[in-house]
Tab-separated table of C-alpha atoms in Angstrom:
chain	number	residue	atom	x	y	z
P	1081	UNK	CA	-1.210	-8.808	-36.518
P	1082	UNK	CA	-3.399	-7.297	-34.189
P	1083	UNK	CA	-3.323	-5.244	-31.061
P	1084	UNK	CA	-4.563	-6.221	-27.984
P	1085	UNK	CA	-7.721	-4.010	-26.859
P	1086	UNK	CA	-6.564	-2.018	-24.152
P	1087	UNK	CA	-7.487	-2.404	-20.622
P	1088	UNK	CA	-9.202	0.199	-18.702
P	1089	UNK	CA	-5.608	0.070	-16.564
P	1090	UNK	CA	-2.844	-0.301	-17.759
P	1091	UNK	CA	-0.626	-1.459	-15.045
P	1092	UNK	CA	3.320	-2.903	-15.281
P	1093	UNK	CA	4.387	-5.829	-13.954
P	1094	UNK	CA	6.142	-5.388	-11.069
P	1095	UNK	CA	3.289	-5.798	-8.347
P	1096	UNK	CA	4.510	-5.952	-5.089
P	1097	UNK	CA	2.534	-8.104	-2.134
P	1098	UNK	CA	1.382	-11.671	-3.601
P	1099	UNK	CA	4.723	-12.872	-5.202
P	1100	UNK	CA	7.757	-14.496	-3.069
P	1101	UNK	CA	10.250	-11.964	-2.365
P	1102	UNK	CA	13.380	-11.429	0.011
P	1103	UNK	CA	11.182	-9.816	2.818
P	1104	UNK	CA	13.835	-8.751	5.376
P	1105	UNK	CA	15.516	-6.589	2.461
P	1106	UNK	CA	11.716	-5.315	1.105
P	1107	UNK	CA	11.426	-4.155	4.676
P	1108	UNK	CA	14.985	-2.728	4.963
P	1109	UNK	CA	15.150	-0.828	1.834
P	1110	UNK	CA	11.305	0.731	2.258
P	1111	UNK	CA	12.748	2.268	5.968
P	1112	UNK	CA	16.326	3.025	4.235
P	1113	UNK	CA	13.988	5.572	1.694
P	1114	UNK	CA	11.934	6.558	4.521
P	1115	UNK	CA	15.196	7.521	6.898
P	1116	UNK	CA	17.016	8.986	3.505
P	1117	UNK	CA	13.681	11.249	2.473
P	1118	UNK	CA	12.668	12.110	6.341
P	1119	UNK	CA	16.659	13.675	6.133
P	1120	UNK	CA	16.619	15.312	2.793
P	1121	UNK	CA	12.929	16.855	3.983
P	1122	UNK	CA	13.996	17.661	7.265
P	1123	UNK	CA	10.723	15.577	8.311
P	1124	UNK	CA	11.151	13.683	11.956
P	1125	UNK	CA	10.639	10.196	11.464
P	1126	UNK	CA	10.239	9.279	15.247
P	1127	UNK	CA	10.868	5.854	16.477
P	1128	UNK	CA	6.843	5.461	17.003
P	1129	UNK	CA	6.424	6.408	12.811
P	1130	UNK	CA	9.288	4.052	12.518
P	1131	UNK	CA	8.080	0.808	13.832
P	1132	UNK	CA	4.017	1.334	12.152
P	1133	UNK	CA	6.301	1.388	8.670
P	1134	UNK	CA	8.067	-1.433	9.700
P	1135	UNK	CA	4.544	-3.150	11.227
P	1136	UNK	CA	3.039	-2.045	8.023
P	1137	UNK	CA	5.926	-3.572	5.347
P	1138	UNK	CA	6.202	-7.030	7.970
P	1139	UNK	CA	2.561	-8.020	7.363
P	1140	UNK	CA	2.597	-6.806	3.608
P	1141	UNK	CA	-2.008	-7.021	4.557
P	1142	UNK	CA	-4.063	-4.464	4.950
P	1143	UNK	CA	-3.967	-3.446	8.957
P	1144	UNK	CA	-7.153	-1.376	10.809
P	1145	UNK	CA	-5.336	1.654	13.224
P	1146	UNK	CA	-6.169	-0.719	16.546
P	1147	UNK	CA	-4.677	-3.172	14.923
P	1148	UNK	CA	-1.314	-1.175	14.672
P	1149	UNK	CA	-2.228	0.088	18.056
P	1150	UNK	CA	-2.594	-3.660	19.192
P	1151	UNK	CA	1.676	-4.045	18.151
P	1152	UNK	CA	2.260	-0.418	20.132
P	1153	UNK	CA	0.665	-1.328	23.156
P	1154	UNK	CA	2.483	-4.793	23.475
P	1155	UNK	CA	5.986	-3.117	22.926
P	1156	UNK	CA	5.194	-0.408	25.019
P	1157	UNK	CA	5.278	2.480	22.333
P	1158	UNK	CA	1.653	3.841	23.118
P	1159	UNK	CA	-1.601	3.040	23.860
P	1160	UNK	CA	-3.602	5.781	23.197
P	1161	UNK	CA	-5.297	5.678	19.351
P	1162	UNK	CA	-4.185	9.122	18.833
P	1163	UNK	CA	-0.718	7.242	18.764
P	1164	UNK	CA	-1.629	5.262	16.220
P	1165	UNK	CA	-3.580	7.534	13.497
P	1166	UNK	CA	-0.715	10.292	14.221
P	1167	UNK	CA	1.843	7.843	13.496
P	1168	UNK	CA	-0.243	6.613	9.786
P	1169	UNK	CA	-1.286	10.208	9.217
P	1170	UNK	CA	2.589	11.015	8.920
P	1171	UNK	CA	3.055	8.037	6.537
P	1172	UNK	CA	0.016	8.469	4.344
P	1173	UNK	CA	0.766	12.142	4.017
P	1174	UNK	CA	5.112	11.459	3.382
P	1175	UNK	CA	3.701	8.341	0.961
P	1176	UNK	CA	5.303	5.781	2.372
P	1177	UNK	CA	2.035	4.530	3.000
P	1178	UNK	CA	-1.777	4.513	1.802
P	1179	UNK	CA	-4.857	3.822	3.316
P	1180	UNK	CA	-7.264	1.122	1.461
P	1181	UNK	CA	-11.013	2.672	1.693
P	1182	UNK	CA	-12.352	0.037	1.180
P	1183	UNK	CA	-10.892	-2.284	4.147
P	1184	UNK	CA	-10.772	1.295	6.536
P	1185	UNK	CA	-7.094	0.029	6.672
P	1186	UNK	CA	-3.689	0.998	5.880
P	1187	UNK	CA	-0.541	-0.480	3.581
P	1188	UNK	CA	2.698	0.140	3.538
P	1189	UNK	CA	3.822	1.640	0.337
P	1190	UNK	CA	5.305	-0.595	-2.451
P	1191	UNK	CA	6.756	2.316	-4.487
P	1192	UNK	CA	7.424	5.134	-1.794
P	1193	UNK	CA	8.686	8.279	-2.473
P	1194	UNK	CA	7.608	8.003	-6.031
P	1195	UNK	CA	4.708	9.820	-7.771
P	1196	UNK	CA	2.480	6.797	-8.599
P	1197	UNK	CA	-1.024	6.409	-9.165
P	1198	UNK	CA	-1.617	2.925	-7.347
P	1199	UNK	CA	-3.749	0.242	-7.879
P	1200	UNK	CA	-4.570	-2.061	-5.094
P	1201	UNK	CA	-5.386	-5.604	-5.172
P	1202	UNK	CA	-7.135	-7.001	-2.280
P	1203	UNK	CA	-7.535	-10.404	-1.059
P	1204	UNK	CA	-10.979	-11.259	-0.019
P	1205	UNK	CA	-10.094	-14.712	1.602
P	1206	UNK	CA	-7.168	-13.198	4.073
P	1207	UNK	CA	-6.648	-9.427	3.389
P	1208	UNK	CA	-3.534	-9.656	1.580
P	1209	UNK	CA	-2.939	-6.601	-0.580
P	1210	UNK	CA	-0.952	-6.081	-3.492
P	1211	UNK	CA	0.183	-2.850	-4.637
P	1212	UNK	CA	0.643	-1.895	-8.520
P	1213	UNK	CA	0.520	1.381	-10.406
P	1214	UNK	CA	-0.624	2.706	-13.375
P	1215	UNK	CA	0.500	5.537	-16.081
P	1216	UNK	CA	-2.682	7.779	-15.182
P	1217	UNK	CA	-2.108	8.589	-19.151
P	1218	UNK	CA	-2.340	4.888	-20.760
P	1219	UNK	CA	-5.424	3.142	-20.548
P	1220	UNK	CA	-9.371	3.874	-21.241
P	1221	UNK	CA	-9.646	5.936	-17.945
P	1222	UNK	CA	-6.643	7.778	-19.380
P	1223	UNK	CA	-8.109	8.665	-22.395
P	1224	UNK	CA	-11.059	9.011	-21.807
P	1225	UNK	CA	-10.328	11.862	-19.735
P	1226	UNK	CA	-8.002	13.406	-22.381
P	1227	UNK	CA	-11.172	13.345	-24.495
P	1228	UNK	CA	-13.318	15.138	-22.830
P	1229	UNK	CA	-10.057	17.355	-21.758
P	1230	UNK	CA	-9.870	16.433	-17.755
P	1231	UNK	CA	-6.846	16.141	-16.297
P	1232	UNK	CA	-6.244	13.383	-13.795
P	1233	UNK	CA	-4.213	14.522	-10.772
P	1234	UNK	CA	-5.511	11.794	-8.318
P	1235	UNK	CA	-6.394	8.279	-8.816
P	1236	UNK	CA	-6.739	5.414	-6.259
P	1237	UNK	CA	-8.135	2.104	-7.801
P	1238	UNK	CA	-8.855	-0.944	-5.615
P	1239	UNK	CA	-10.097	-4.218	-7.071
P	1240	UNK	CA	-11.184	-7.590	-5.007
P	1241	UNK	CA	-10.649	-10.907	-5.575
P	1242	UNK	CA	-8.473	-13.750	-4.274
P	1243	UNK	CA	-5.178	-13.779	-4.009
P	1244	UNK	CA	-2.089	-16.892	-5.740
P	1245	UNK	CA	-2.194	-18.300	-2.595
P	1246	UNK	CA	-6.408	-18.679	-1.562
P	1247	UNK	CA	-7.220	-19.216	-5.291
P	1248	UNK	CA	-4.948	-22.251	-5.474
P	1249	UNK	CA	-6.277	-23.654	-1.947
P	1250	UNK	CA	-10.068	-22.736	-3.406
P	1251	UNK	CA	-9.028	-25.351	-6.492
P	1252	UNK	CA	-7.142	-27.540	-4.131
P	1253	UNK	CA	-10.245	-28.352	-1.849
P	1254	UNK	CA	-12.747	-28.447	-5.426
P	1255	UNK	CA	-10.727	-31.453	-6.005
């Protein structure tokens, strides 16, 4: 019997963002770490750094700072865009959330507090964005850098395509 070649990432199966899930408890648990970490750190998660998680984890898509700002403004939290990036600076920087270079937009984090080299999926149809991760030591990219003796501290991988729920209306309307 033989093995399957390897892929260049070798990521597990429990992708967070495309699949049906029970949303309300995604979102409660994600601010439940937050709260618990902030407290064991002795980091100040404010009410402001608060709500961007919990605008982040709500709209499980990729969001642009104004965006976020956008959400602030209308429940009177701030309107200034310093607000905003100070607010997703914090997050980004605690990992309970990352920012997706590709879009210039931020995610909340599907495995937070967790040392995780993540893989992002994004949507090209409506932004969606799934978040995976990957054992920076299995894989091609893995070892090939053990060949050549590098040591991966940092990885950030994010692929394009379309999502379940665009591919399936993309075969629906071919019909």
């Amino acid at each position: 019997m033989s093995t399957p070649p390897a892929t260049p990432i070798d990521a597990p199966k429990d992708t967070v963002g495309f699949a049906k899930h029970d949303h309300h408890g995604c979102i409660a648990s994600t601010v439940e770490a937050a709260v618990s970490h902030c407290t064991d750190k002795g980091l100040q998660l404010t009410p402001v750094r608060r709500r961007v998680l919990e605008i982040l984890l709500k709209r499980h898509q990729a969001m642009g700072a104004y965006d976020i700002l956008d959400v602030l403004r209308n429940e009177g939290l701030g309107a200034q865009p310093p607000v905003a990036y100070r607010a997703l600076d914090f997050l980004v920087t605690n990992g309970f959330a990352h920012k997706i270079e590709r879009l210039n937009a931020f995610v909340a984090c599907a495995h937070p507090c967790q040392d995780h080299a993540p893989i992002f999926m994004i949507c090209k149809e409506c932004n969606a964005v799934a978040e995976t991760h990957s054992d920076l030591s299995l894989g091609r990219l893995g070892q090939a850098a053990a060949d050549v003796g590098f040591e991966i501290e940092r990885m950030v991988v994010e692929v394009e395509g379309r999502c379940p729920n665009c591919k399936s209306s993309v075969k629906g309307s071919a019909a």
